[in-house]
Structures are given as C-alpha cells and as structure tokens.
Short mmCIF file of C-alpha atoms in Angstrom, two decimals:
data_model
loop_
_atom_site.label_atom_id
_atom_site.label_comp_id
_atom_site.label_asym_id
_atom_site.label_seq_id
_atom_site.Cartn_x
_atom_site.Cartn_y
_atom_site.Cartn_z
CA MET A 11 -161.78 112.34 -57.82
CA GLY A 12 -164.39 114.84 -58.86
CA ASN A 13 -163.90 118.10 -60.72
CA ARG A 14 -160.26 117.87 -61.72
CA PHE A 15 -158.96 121.24 -62.85
CA GLN A 16 -157.02 121.48 -66.07
CA VAL A 17 -153.39 122.01 -65.12
CA LYS A 18 -152.39 123.73 -68.36
CA ASP A 19 -155.23 126.22 -67.99
CA ARG A 20 -154.51 126.79 -64.30
CA PHE A 21 -150.89 127.73 -65.02
CA ALA A 22 -151.26 129.27 -68.46
CA ASP A 23 -149.63 132.48 -67.19
CA GLY A 24 -146.52 130.65 -66.00
CA ALA A 25 -145.09 128.75 -63.07
CA GLN A 26 -143.58 131.66 -61.14
CA TYR A 27 -145.64 133.30 -58.39
CA ILE A 28 -144.21 136.70 -57.60
CA ASP A 29 -145.86 139.58 -55.74
CA GLY A 30 -149.28 137.95 -55.88
CA GLN A 31 -149.30 137.05 -59.58
CA LEU A 32 -148.44 134.10 -61.78
CA ARG A 33 -145.91 134.94 -64.46
CA ALA A 34 -143.68 133.12 -66.90
CA GLY A 35 -140.03 132.51 -66.18
CA THR A 36 -137.46 134.44 -68.20
CA SER A 37 -134.54 132.00 -68.30
CA GLY A 38 -135.23 130.98 -71.89
CA GLN A 39 -135.30 127.35 -70.77
CA SER A 40 -138.39 125.22 -70.36
CA HIS A 41 -139.15 122.21 -68.21
CA THR A 42 -141.88 119.59 -68.53
CA VAL A 43 -143.70 118.09 -65.59
CA ILE A 44 -144.29 114.40 -66.36
CA ASP A 45 -146.93 112.10 -64.91
CA PRO A 46 -144.66 109.30 -63.65
CA ALA A 47 -147.47 106.76 -63.85
CA THR A 48 -147.89 107.14 -67.61
CA GLY A 49 -144.98 109.17 -68.95
CA ASP A 50 -147.47 111.78 -70.24
CA GLU A 51 -146.83 115.52 -70.24
CA VAL A 52 -148.64 117.41 -67.47
CA LEU A 53 -147.28 120.93 -67.94
CA THR A 54 -144.43 122.59 -69.81
CA TYR A 55 -143.31 125.89 -68.31
CA GLU A 56 -140.48 128.41 -68.49
CA LEU A 57 -137.90 128.12 -65.73
CA ALA A 58 -136.98 131.04 -63.49
CA SER A 59 -133.92 133.13 -64.24
CA THR A 60 -131.78 134.92 -61.69
CA ALA A 61 -133.73 138.06 -62.61
CA ASP A 62 -136.96 136.31 -61.59
CA VAL A 63 -135.36 135.41 -58.26
CA ASP A 64 -134.34 139.04 -57.80
CA ALA A 65 -137.92 140.15 -58.50
CA ALA A 66 -139.32 137.66 -55.98
CA VAL A 67 -136.85 138.68 -53.28
CA ALA A 68 -137.62 142.36 -53.95
CA ALA A 69 -141.34 141.65 -53.57
CA ALA A 70 -140.73 139.83 -50.29
CA LYS A 71 -138.52 142.66 -49.06
CA ARG A 72 -141.23 145.23 -49.84
CA ALA A 73 -143.86 143.16 -48.04
CA PHE A 74 -141.74 142.55 -44.95
CA PRO A 75 -142.19 145.83 -43.00
CA ALA A 76 -145.98 145.68 -42.99
CA TRP A 77 -146.25 141.92 -42.46
CA SER A 78 -143.73 141.86 -39.62
CA ALA A 79 -145.55 144.79 -38.00
CA ALA A 80 -148.89 142.96 -38.10
CA THR A 81 -150.01 141.75 -34.71
CA PRO A 82 -149.72 138.06 -33.89
CA GLY A 83 -153.50 137.96 -33.86
CA GLU A 84 -153.68 139.39 -37.38
CA ARG A 85 -151.19 136.86 -38.70
CA SER A 86 -153.05 134.11 -36.86
CA ASP A 87 -156.36 135.13 -38.43
CA ALA A 88 -154.79 135.06 -41.89
CA LEU A 89 -153.47 131.54 -41.35
CA HIS A 90 -156.83 130.35 -40.04
CA ARG A 91 -158.37 131.66 -43.26
CA LEU A 92 -155.65 129.88 -45.24
CA ALA A 93 -156.47 126.59 -43.50
CA ALA A 94 -160.10 127.05 -44.52
CA VAL A 95 -159.17 127.75 -48.15
CA LEU A 96 -156.95 124.66 -48.25
CA ALA A 97 -159.72 122.53 -46.79
CA ALA A 98 -162.19 123.81 -49.40
CA GLN A 99 -159.73 122.95 -52.18
CA ALA A 100 -158.52 119.66 -50.70
CA GLU A 101 -159.67 117.59 -53.66
CA ASP A 102 -157.77 119.72 -56.17
CA PHE A 103 -154.63 119.63 -54.04
CA ALA A 104 -154.80 115.83 -53.71
CA TYR A 105 -155.31 115.42 -57.44
CA ALA A 106 -152.39 117.70 -58.35
CA GLU A 107 -150.09 116.06 -55.83
CA SER A 108 -150.80 112.57 -57.15
CA LEU A 109 -150.55 113.72 -60.75
CA GLN A 110 -147.08 115.25 -60.43
CA CYS A 111 -145.62 112.72 -57.96
CA GLY A 112 -147.37 109.45 -58.75
CA LYS A 113 -148.60 109.11 -55.17
CA PRO A 114 -151.59 106.83 -54.64
CA ILE A 115 -154.60 109.07 -54.26
CA LYS A 116 -155.36 107.53 -50.88
CA LEU A 117 -151.98 108.79 -49.64
CA SER A 118 -152.51 112.29 -50.99
CA THR A 119 -156.07 112.38 -49.67
CA GLU A 120 -155.43 110.88 -46.25
CA PHE A 121 -151.88 112.04 -45.47
CA ASP A 122 -150.39 114.86 -47.55
CA VAL A 123 -153.37 117.19 -47.83
CA PRO A 124 -154.91 116.80 -44.35
CA GLY A 125 -151.44 116.97 -42.83
CA THR A 126 -150.85 120.29 -44.57
CA ILE A 127 -154.20 121.67 -43.44
CA ASP A 128 -153.42 120.60 -39.87
CA ASN A 129 -149.98 122.23 -40.08
CA THR A 130 -151.62 125.47 -41.21
CA ALA A 131 -154.12 125.37 -38.35
CA PHE A 132 -151.30 124.65 -35.89
CA PHE A 133 -149.21 127.62 -37.00
CA ALA A 134 -152.30 129.82 -36.95
CA GLY A 135 -152.38 129.14 -33.21
CA ALA A 136 -148.61 129.16 -32.73
CA ALA A 137 -148.38 132.66 -34.26
CA ARG A 138 -149.88 133.98 -31.03
CA HIS A 139 -147.49 132.09 -28.77
CA LEU A 140 -143.98 133.28 -29.52
CA GLN A 141 -142.41 132.70 -26.13
CA GLY A 142 -139.36 134.03 -24.32
CA GLN A 143 -137.90 133.96 -20.85
CA ALA A 144 -139.94 135.72 -18.17
CA ALA A 145 -139.14 139.38 -17.55
CA ALA A 146 -137.27 139.70 -14.26
CA GLU A 147 -134.52 141.50 -12.40
CA TYR A 148 -131.78 138.99 -13.02
CA SER A 149 -128.92 141.36 -12.15
CA GLY A 150 -130.80 143.04 -9.33
CA ASP A 151 -130.40 146.50 -10.85
CA HIS A 152 -131.99 145.86 -14.22
CA THR A 153 -135.14 144.42 -15.70
CA SER A 154 -134.47 142.03 -18.57
CA TYR A 155 -136.83 140.47 -21.03
CA VAL A 156 -136.64 138.68 -24.36
CA ARG A 157 -138.18 139.76 -27.62
CA ARG A 158 -138.67 137.45 -30.58
CA GLU A 159 -138.51 139.36 -33.83
CA ALA A 160 -138.96 138.42 -37.46
CA ILE A 161 -135.65 138.13 -39.26
CA GLY A 162 -136.57 139.28 -42.80
CA VAL A 163 -136.74 137.57 -46.16
CA VAL A 164 -136.35 133.79 -46.05
CA GLY A 165 -135.18 131.91 -49.15
CA SER A 166 -136.12 128.24 -48.97
CA ILE A 167 -135.74 125.19 -51.19
CA ALA A 168 -138.16 122.25 -50.99
CA PRO A 169 -137.82 118.71 -52.42
CA TRP A 170 -139.94 116.67 -54.81
CA ASN A 171 -141.02 113.81 -52.57
CA TYR A 172 -143.62 115.71 -50.51
CA PRO A 173 -144.01 118.94 -52.49
CA LEU A 174 -147.11 120.23 -50.70
CA GLN A 175 -146.12 119.31 -47.17
CA MET A 176 -142.55 120.48 -47.58
CA ALA A 177 -143.72 123.81 -49.00
CA ALA A 178 -145.97 124.21 -45.97
CA TRP A 179 -143.21 123.22 -43.56
CA LYS A 180 -141.04 126.00 -45.03
CA ILE A 181 -143.67 128.69 -45.50
CA LEU A 182 -145.84 128.40 -42.39
CA PRO A 183 -143.39 128.95 -39.52
CA ALA A 184 -141.63 131.66 -41.50
CA ILE A 185 -144.73 133.74 -42.10
CA ALA A 186 -146.32 132.95 -38.72
CA ALA A 187 -143.26 134.57 -37.14
CA GLY A 188 -143.65 137.66 -39.36
CA ASN A 189 -141.14 136.92 -42.09
CA THR A 190 -141.74 136.89 -45.83
CA ILE A 191 -140.52 134.08 -48.05
CA VAL A 192 -139.35 133.06 -51.49
CA LEU A 193 -139.66 129.31 -51.97
CA LYS A 194 -138.08 127.30 -54.75
CA PRO A 195 -139.85 123.97 -55.25
CA ALA A 196 -138.31 121.14 -57.24
CA GLU A 197 -138.69 121.59 -60.99
CA LEU A 198 -140.29 118.13 -61.19
CA THR A 199 -143.16 118.98 -58.85
CA PRO A 200 -144.08 122.68 -58.69
CA LEU A 201 -147.87 122.44 -58.94
CA THR A 202 -149.00 122.30 -55.32
CA SER A 203 -146.46 124.86 -54.12
CA LEU A 204 -147.90 127.32 -56.63
CA MET A 205 -151.42 126.39 -55.56
CA PHE A 206 -150.48 126.95 -51.91
CA ALA A 207 -149.28 130.47 -52.72
CA GLN A 208 -152.48 131.17 -54.63
CA ALA A 209 -154.50 129.91 -51.68
CA ALA A 210 -152.58 132.28 -49.41
CA LYS A 211 -153.67 135.22 -51.55
CA GLU A 212 -157.25 133.98 -51.58
CA ALA A 213 -157.06 133.89 -47.78
CA GLY A 214 -156.09 137.55 -47.73
CA LEU A 215 -152.34 137.38 -47.13
CA PRO A 216 -150.70 140.47 -48.65
CA ASP A 217 -148.94 140.20 -51.98
CA GLY A 218 -145.24 139.50 -51.61
CA VAL A 219 -145.50 137.59 -48.35
CA VAL A 220 -145.36 134.24 -50.18
CA ASN A 221 -143.48 133.96 -53.48
CA ILE A 222 -142.60 130.90 -55.56
CA VAL A 223 -139.76 130.68 -58.08
CA THR A 224 -139.54 127.48 -60.09
CA GLY A 225 -136.10 127.09 -61.58
CA ALA A 226 -133.01 124.94 -61.77
CA GLY A 227 -131.04 124.40 -58.58
CA ARG A 228 -127.69 125.50 -60.00
CA ASP A 229 -129.21 128.72 -61.32
CA ALA A 230 -132.28 129.91 -59.45
CA GLY A 231 -131.55 127.89 -56.29
CA GLU A 232 -127.97 128.99 -55.79
CA HIS A 233 -128.84 132.59 -56.63
CA LEU A 234 -131.64 132.54 -54.04
CA VAL A 235 -129.42 131.10 -51.30
CA GLY A 236 -126.65 133.59 -52.04
CA HIS A 237 -128.90 136.64 -52.47
CA PRO A 238 -127.75 139.54 -50.26
CA ASP A 239 -131.32 140.41 -49.26
CA VAL A 240 -132.11 136.86 -48.11
CA VAL A 241 -131.24 136.57 -44.43
CA MET A 242 -131.99 132.88 -43.93
CA THR A 243 -132.24 129.76 -46.02
CA SER A 244 -134.01 126.50 -45.22
CA PHE A 245 -133.22 123.51 -47.40
CA THR A 246 -134.64 119.99 -47.51
CA GLY A 247 -132.95 117.51 -49.81
CA SER A 248 -129.92 115.31 -50.15
CA THR A 249 -126.88 115.66 -47.92
CA ALA A 250 -124.65 116.25 -50.95
CA VAL A 251 -126.71 119.23 -52.14
CA GLY A 252 -127.10 120.40 -48.55
CA LYS A 253 -123.34 120.76 -48.30
CA ARG A 254 -123.37 123.02 -51.34
CA VAL A 255 -126.21 125.09 -49.88
CA ALA A 256 -124.22 125.44 -46.67
CA GLU A 257 -121.15 126.65 -48.56
CA ILE A 258 -123.14 129.40 -50.27
CA ALA A 259 -125.08 130.43 -47.16
CA THR A 260 -121.97 130.51 -44.99
CA ALA A 261 -120.21 132.79 -47.46
CA THR A 262 -122.94 135.38 -46.93
CA VAL A 263 -123.37 134.73 -43.17
CA LYS A 264 -126.96 133.57 -43.43
CA ARG A 265 -128.92 131.65 -40.87
CA LEU A 266 -129.17 128.08 -42.10
CA HIS A 267 -131.60 125.23 -41.54
CA LEU A 268 -130.89 121.87 -43.19
CA GLU A 269 -133.09 118.77 -43.30
CA LEU A 270 -131.05 116.26 -45.26
CA GLY A 271 -130.86 112.57 -46.07
CA GLY A 272 -131.73 109.62 -43.90
CA LYS A 273 -131.16 105.89 -43.60
CA ALA A 274 -133.56 105.03 -40.82
CA PRO A 275 -132.94 101.87 -38.80
CA PHE A 276 -135.86 99.65 -37.77
CA LEU A 277 -134.62 97.82 -34.67
CA VAL A 278 -136.54 94.64 -33.76
CA PHE A 279 -135.69 93.01 -30.43
CA ASP A 280 -136.41 89.33 -29.80
CA ASP A 281 -139.41 90.05 -27.54
CA ALA A 282 -141.18 92.18 -30.16
CA ASP A 283 -144.61 91.39 -31.56
CA LEU A 284 -143.49 89.80 -34.83
CA GLU A 285 -146.72 90.48 -36.69
CA ALA A 286 -146.75 94.13 -35.62
CA ALA A 287 -143.11 94.55 -36.60
CA ALA A 288 -143.60 92.94 -40.01
CA HIS A 289 -146.64 95.06 -40.83
CA GLY A 290 -144.86 98.15 -39.56
CA ALA A 291 -141.77 97.42 -41.64
CA VAL A 292 -143.74 97.03 -44.86
CA ALA A 293 -145.73 100.23 -44.31
CA ALA A 294 -142.71 102.22 -43.15
CA SER A 295 -140.45 101.11 -45.99
CA LEU A 296 -143.02 101.56 -48.77
CA ILE A 297 -144.72 104.83 -47.83
CA ASN A 298 -144.55 107.22 -50.78
CA THR A 299 -142.87 104.37 -52.72
CA GLY A 300 -139.98 104.58 -50.27
CA GLN A 301 -139.25 108.18 -51.25
CA ASP A 302 -139.24 109.40 -47.68
CA CYS A 303 -136.19 110.48 -45.71
CA THR A 304 -137.63 108.86 -42.58
CA ALA A 305 -138.69 105.62 -44.30
CA ALA A 306 -137.51 102.36 -42.71
CA THR A 307 -134.54 101.22 -44.78
CA ARG A 308 -132.46 98.97 -42.48
CA ALA A 309 -134.30 96.34 -40.42
CA TYR A 310 -132.01 94.99 -37.71
CA VAL A 311 -133.72 91.92 -36.28
CA GLN A 312 -132.45 90.00 -33.27
CA ARG A 313 -131.45 86.55 -34.47
CA PRO A 314 -134.27 84.48 -32.90
CA LEU A 315 -136.83 86.47 -34.93
CA HIS A 316 -134.78 87.24 -38.04
CA ASP A 317 -135.81 84.41 -40.36
CA ALA A 318 -139.49 84.59 -39.45
CA PHE A 319 -139.43 88.38 -39.89
CA VAL A 320 -137.86 88.10 -43.36
CA ALA A 321 -140.40 85.49 -44.44
CA ARG A 322 -143.39 87.49 -43.17
CA VAL A 323 -142.20 90.81 -44.63
CA ALA A 324 -141.64 89.14 -48.01
CA GLU A 325 -145.14 87.67 -47.87
CA LEU A 326 -146.71 91.03 -47.06
CA MET A 327 -144.69 92.85 -49.72
CA GLN A 328 -145.94 90.41 -52.33
CA SER A 329 -149.52 91.41 -51.45
CA VAL A 330 -148.94 95.11 -52.15
CA ARG A 331 -150.94 96.32 -55.16
CA LEU A 332 -149.17 98.44 -57.78
CA GLY A 333 -151.33 100.39 -60.17
CA ASP A 334 -152.94 103.62 -61.31
CA PRO A 335 -152.39 106.25 -58.60
CA PHE A 336 -155.98 107.39 -59.01
CA ALA A 337 -157.47 103.95 -58.37
CA ALA A 338 -158.76 103.58 -54.82
CA THR A 339 -157.29 100.08 -54.58
CA THR A 340 -153.72 101.08 -55.50
CA ASP A 341 -151.24 100.71 -52.64
CA LEU A 342 -148.01 101.66 -54.41
CA GLY A 343 -147.53 104.19 -57.16
CA PRO A 344 -144.53 104.82 -59.38
CA LEU A 345 -141.32 106.52 -58.38
CA VAL A 346 -141.13 110.19 -59.23
CA SER A 347 -139.36 109.68 -62.57
CA HIS A 348 -137.97 107.00 -64.84
CA ALA A 349 -134.46 108.26 -64.13
CA HIS A 350 -134.96 107.85 -60.40
CA ARG A 351 -136.55 104.42 -60.91
CA ASP A 352 -133.45 103.33 -62.82
CA ARG A 353 -131.22 104.67 -60.04
CA VAL A 354 -133.09 102.61 -57.44
CA ALA A 355 -132.95 99.52 -59.67
CA GLY A 356 -129.20 99.99 -60.01
CA PHE A 357 -128.71 99.64 -56.24
CA VAL A 358 -130.63 96.37 -56.24
CA GLU A 359 -128.86 94.94 -59.27
CA ARG A 360 -125.46 95.66 -57.75
CA ALA A 361 -126.58 94.07 -54.47
CA ARG A 362 -127.23 90.74 -56.18
CA ALA A 363 -123.46 90.22 -56.23
CA TYR A 364 -123.19 90.21 -52.42
CA ALA A 365 -126.70 89.69 -50.98
CA THR A 366 -130.01 87.92 -51.62
CA VAL A 367 -133.00 89.66 -53.16
CA VAL A 368 -135.74 87.86 -51.23
CA THR A 369 -138.63 89.43 -53.12
CA GLY A 370 -139.14 92.18 -55.67
CA GLY A 371 -136.18 93.70 -57.47
CA GLU A 372 -138.18 93.99 -60.69
CA ILE A 373 -139.54 96.61 -63.05
CA PRO A 374 -143.08 95.44 -63.83
CA GLY A 375 -144.33 95.04 -67.37
CA GLY A 376 -147.82 94.92 -68.80
CA ASP A 377 -150.08 97.86 -68.04
CA LEU A 378 -147.42 99.40 -65.80
CA ALA A 379 -144.56 99.27 -68.30
CA GLU A 380 -144.88 102.93 -69.33
CA GLY A 381 -144.67 104.21 -65.76
CA ALA A 382 -141.74 104.53 -63.37
CA TYR A 383 -142.84 101.56 -61.28
CA TYR A 384 -140.65 99.23 -59.20
CA ARG A 385 -141.80 96.29 -57.14
CA PRO A 386 -141.44 96.30 -53.33
CA THR A 387 -138.05 94.80 -52.59
CA LEU A 388 -136.57 92.99 -49.60
CA ILE A 389 -132.83 92.24 -49.44
CA ALA A 390 -131.17 89.94 -46.91
CA GLY A 391 -127.60 88.83 -46.29
CA ALA A 392 -125.93 92.17 -46.98
CA ALA A 393 -122.88 93.23 -44.99
CA GLN A 394 -123.06 96.26 -42.71
CA ASP A 395 -120.54 98.14 -44.86
CA SER A 396 -122.30 97.38 -48.16
CA GLU A 397 -123.79 100.03 -50.40
CA VAL A 398 -127.42 99.10 -49.78
CA VAL A 399 -126.91 99.40 -46.02
CA GLN A 400 -124.93 102.63 -45.99
CA SER A 401 -126.33 104.68 -48.91
CA GLU A 402 -129.71 106.33 -49.23
CA ILE A 403 -131.60 104.44 -51.95
CA PHE A 404 -134.85 106.44 -51.69
CA GLY A 405 -137.07 103.74 -53.12
CA PRO A 406 -139.23 100.77 -52.05
CA VAL A 407 -136.25 98.75 -50.79
CA LEU A 408 -135.77 97.32 -47.28
CA VAL A 409 -132.61 95.54 -46.14
CA ALA A 410 -132.86 93.01 -43.26
CA LEU A 411 -129.83 92.17 -41.12
CA PRO A 412 -129.50 90.00 -37.98
CA PHE A 413 -127.94 90.98 -34.65
CA ASP A 414 -127.26 89.08 -31.46
CA THR A 415 -126.94 91.32 -28.41
CA ASP A 416 -128.77 94.54 -27.60
CA ASP A 417 -125.44 96.37 -27.58
CA GLU A 418 -124.73 95.13 -31.10
CA GLY A 419 -128.17 96.06 -32.41
CA ILE A 420 -127.96 99.65 -31.20
CA ALA A 421 -124.39 100.00 -32.45
CA LEU A 422 -125.35 98.75 -35.91
CA ALA A 423 -128.39 101.02 -36.01
CA ASN A 424 -126.17 104.03 -35.32
CA ASP A 425 -123.53 102.95 -37.84
CA THR A 426 -124.30 105.24 -40.78
CA PRO A 427 -123.57 108.95 -41.33
CA TYR A 428 -127.29 109.73 -41.00
CA GLY A 429 -129.48 110.40 -37.99
CA LEU A 430 -132.94 111.57 -38.99
CA ALA A 431 -135.28 108.86 -37.71
CA ALA A 432 -135.29 105.39 -36.13
CA SER A 433 -137.64 102.97 -34.44
CA ALA A 434 -137.39 100.28 -31.76
CA TRP A 435 -139.74 97.31 -31.48
CA THR A 436 -140.01 95.65 -28.09
CA ARG A 437 -142.45 94.82 -25.26
CA ASP A 438 -139.78 95.65 -22.65
CA VAL A 439 -140.01 99.19 -21.30
CA TYR A 440 -136.35 99.19 -20.26
CA ARG A 441 -135.19 98.15 -23.71
CA ALA A 442 -137.44 100.81 -25.21
CA ASN A 443 -136.09 103.52 -22.90
CA ARG A 444 -132.52 102.52 -23.65
CA ALA A 445 -133.18 102.64 -27.40
CA THR A 446 -134.77 106.09 -27.22
CA ARG A 447 -131.72 107.35 -25.31
CA GLU A 448 -129.02 105.75 -27.41
CA LEU A 449 -130.33 105.80 -30.98
CA LYS A 450 -128.77 108.86 -32.59
CA ALA A 451 -131.73 110.26 -34.48
CA GLY A 452 -133.96 113.31 -34.32
CA CYS A 453 -137.08 111.15 -34.01
CA VAL A 454 -137.32 107.71 -32.39
CA TRP A 455 -140.57 105.77 -32.51
CA VAL A 456 -141.35 102.82 -30.23
CA ASN A 457 -143.49 100.07 -31.80
CA ASP A 458 -144.35 102.28 -34.76
CA HIS A 459 -142.50 104.05 -37.55
CA ILE A 460 -143.53 107.09 -39.68
CA PRO A 461 -146.35 109.02 -37.91
CA ILE A 462 -145.64 112.72 -37.45
CA ILE A 463 -147.68 115.44 -35.77
CA SER A 464 -147.70 119.20 -36.09
CA GLU A 465 -147.04 119.77 -32.41
CA MET A 466 -143.72 117.88 -32.40
CA PRO A 467 -140.43 118.86 -34.10
CA HIS A 468 -138.90 117.14 -37.12
CA GLY A 469 -135.17 117.31 -37.79
CA GLY A 470 -132.00 115.28 -37.67
CA TYR A 471 -128.62 114.52 -36.16
CA LYS A 472 -125.26 114.09 -37.89
CA ALA A 473 -125.32 114.19 -41.71
CA SER A 474 -129.12 114.47 -41.63
CA GLY A 475 -128.75 118.17 -40.86
CA PHE A 476 -129.82 120.52 -38.08
CA GLY A 477 -132.77 122.65 -37.11
CA LYS A 478 -136.44 121.76 -36.77
CA ASP A 479 -139.51 121.82 -38.96
CA MET A 480 -143.02 121.90 -37.46
CA SER A 481 -143.85 122.56 -33.79
CA SER A 482 -143.10 125.69 -31.82
CA TYR A 483 -139.42 124.69 -31.91
CA SER A 484 -139.37 125.81 -35.56
CA PHE A 485 -139.57 129.41 -34.35
CA GLU A 486 -136.00 128.96 -33.14
CA GLU A 487 -135.11 128.92 -36.85
CA TYR A 488 -137.31 131.80 -37.97
CA THR A 489 -136.98 134.43 -35.24
CA GLN A 490 -134.26 136.63 -33.83
CA VAL A 491 -133.98 136.49 -30.05
CA LYS A 492 -133.25 139.92 -28.61
CA HIS A 493 -132.33 140.65 -25.00
CA VAL A 494 -133.71 143.99 -23.78
CA MET A 495 -132.29 145.36 -20.50
CA TYR A 496 -133.53 148.41 -18.52
CA ASP A 497 -131.61 150.10 -15.75
CA ASN A 498 -133.78 150.47 -12.65
CA THR A 499 -131.46 152.57 -10.45
CA ALA A 500 -131.38 155.99 -12.10
CA VAL A 501 -127.85 156.27 -10.71
CA ALA A 502 -125.42 158.19 -12.93
CA ALA A 503 -122.15 156.84 -11.50
CA LYS A 504 -122.75 153.11 -11.22
CA ASP A 505 -120.57 150.88 -9.10
CA TRP A 506 -119.34 148.81 -12.04
CA HIS A 507 -117.94 151.94 -13.73
CA ARG A 508 -114.95 151.79 -11.40
CA THR A 509 -113.65 148.82 -13.35
CA ILE A 510 -113.17 151.25 -16.22
CA PHE A 511 -112.28 154.52 -14.45
CA GLY A 512 -112.15 155.93 -10.96
CA ASP A 513 -112.31 154.38 -7.51
CA ARG A 514 -115.15 153.21 -5.34
#
C-alpha cells in the first residue's frame, strides 16, 4: 500500500459524523479499535450517546424535504460523483478496511472496495428507474397509476464483518430513493463507514443526508431503532440481535428489513467435478476468514465422493497461507477479535468429543501468536443435530457430512433454521434445477459459491430474515408505494353511490 493516512489524525475530531461534520461522542464512554493481526491500538474514540443519536436523526429529518424533492437525475448525478470519489480513494479505503478487520489486503483491494464502488455506480443508475405499474383505466371509469415516494429518515445498523460494503448496502438504496439515513456501524469497525460519509460530502451530497453514529448497540442502537422520527430500520447481524431489533421496531410500527445469520449448505452430488467442488469449498468456507453469513459451512457430499472430497479439501486447506494482512501473499487473516477467535475455537474443541477434526483446529504460535488467528479447519463425522452443524460458527470452519439419495441431501441441506444462501454442485441440469427449486435459501449458486453482483438481490428465508439488499428490488424496502386514482367521468351521482344511498 502507498500513502497510508494516519487514522488518529483523520478522526481526531471524533467518530460521529452528524450533519456533515465529525464530532466526538458524548456518552462519557470510550472504545478502542484494535488491529486484530497485532493486538495494537488503531483508534480510541468516544461512543455516541442517545443525545448524539437524536442530533443525527434531527439532521437527517432537516435534510429530508430537500433531498426527497431532488429529481432522480440530481440524485443520480450525486451518486455518480460519489462513485468517482470512492474510486480515487480506493487505496485508503482498502487500507482502513484491512486495518480494522484483519482482512487480507488482496480481499479488501479486489472484493470489498471495488464491490462498493460498483454498488454506488449501480444505484446511481437505479435512482432514475423507480418503477411502478403502468398507468391505465383498470376500473374503466378511472385512471390509476403508482407513485414511489421516499419514506423519510432511515435508521440502519451494519455489522463488523464487511463494514464498508454493508454501510454501502444500507446507505445507497435509501438515499437513491430520496431518503436520508442515520447509520450505526459496529463499534469494532467504524473507520470505513465514517470515510464513506465523508466521501459523500466531498461528492456534493447535502449535509444531513448521510449521518454516522458510532455507539453501543444497547444504547445508541436501540435508541436509533426506537426513535419516533425514524420511519424504517434495516439491520444486518445475528438472528438473536435481529429479534431484539424487531421487537423495538414493531413497538413503534416501523418498516423493517432484516438480514440475519446463515448456515449455508454446500451440496455435492456424485456426478460433480470433484476438483471444482473441493476448490470451491475451500474458497467459500474461508472467505473473510469464514466471517461471512453466506460462507459455505456444511458440505453435504454424496457418499461415493465423500472420502475423496474430505481428503482433497484437507489438502487444500493445509496450503492456505496465514500471515500479515498487508502482505500480498497472505491468504487468510485473523478473525476480527481475540474474543471472537476464542468463541470459534470453543466450537471446535467441543466438537472433538463427537466428531473428527481432520485438519486445523489450532491457534497458531510464532509470529502470529499476538493476533486473532485460527487455522482453516475441516470437521467430519458430526451428526446432523450437533452444534457445529446447526449453529453459526462464523469462522474458518467447514463441516463435511455424507448423504445417500438426492432426496436425503436436499432434506439435510434445508435442515437448519437458516436460509440465506446455498450451492449445488452437479453436471446434471435436472439435478441442478431441482436443487434451485427446493433449497430454501435466498440465493442458490450452481457450481460456485459466494459471488454476488449489484444487479441481483441479496436476502434470506426463514431465520435469515426478510427483505433485499442490492438490486432494484431493494427499493421495495426504501419506498412507499402510493396508488393514485382519477375519476374520468365527471358524473356527480355515480352508479356505485346507490350501494350507500338511493336507487338506480
């Protein structure tokens, strides 16, 4: 990386971005962002109080009338400028993302940052294409048409695993549709969300359209979700916290969008390309050190291929290079924190009592001992109802299980509370079509697992939540649909009035 900015200087004024300015939080409590690769301090900042949340919501409320009244073309132009600013600052964004998360720089550089720029460019175009049903005379006597209108101030909460992309997924459709937003990033990883808001101002978006409050979930987060001037909340995170968000939002009759946990199945039929499936499983289970709600976590492999698949995946996992996130040769960085690393390790240690740890299952020593590293791990022999099969581990851990019939494989794949993503591996088009129909997940890949694109929606079934990020479908979350109906008859006493008074 080249000219790395100094984080402490960049955020010397604080880690709250309200009404176009950085400011310090007023909660009286501080939080320290830690580099998970080294354990070193990156930034210590003051957390947001409920008063800071109130100030951010007030700023968004003030900005809403003018921003919602801007033409789609004007909002589109602003987002095109934002995409250009992000592209010009791509190196800084990649550096900050890897520093706060521990992501390998090649992941930040080739996935997180360009994906966010592409999302911004997509919504710049989508802002001009808010669609509704064609105007027509559906009743015969009236002309009806549909308006899509901005809903107001959105209060969103983003997670720590993809801080930049998740901030963009929340902010972009909201503001493209004419809303204003207050976003709360995770306390662990606020840097790139704040930088995104600063980039929006540099691109000419009015103050108050994008606001960031960085505070604790139980304080700032719950206050934001329950705020009377927030008309919608979008939350990405665990299912357990999502239930709490839903309770608060429901009490104030808010629109709600939830993208929650996942336990994605990776279904390998006996005619699959074994080498492709093994490579795909390693990449899909280890992306972002497994801290991905769509990551492959449960590999169901039809029995004729099971043993060979386990052996090949173990071999490939052993070739994965752990190291400094900023080294170009590093494949796998640390987990986001030591506490989370220990949580992941706990799942594996408990699994040793009922399953086989084929490879990994270790905290490395040596040069990596100070970081939150964990070796890529493959577990075999676990029962379907075991903890490692049913619970979201959120780390570099893949569990392999055999199945016999196609019916059994699909049934096992669907047998968790989650339904965010899944994949099917086969050369048979009929098997593939059946899997895409019957796997209960918001995204099903065939012979791949993980790629996402701005034009297509992302969201889950079952305990993985509801609603869509990305794509034009996201406007279903961020717009009000209004039916407008004009009488075309100019008749004072209409025929239908007789159902209320009078005779024909």
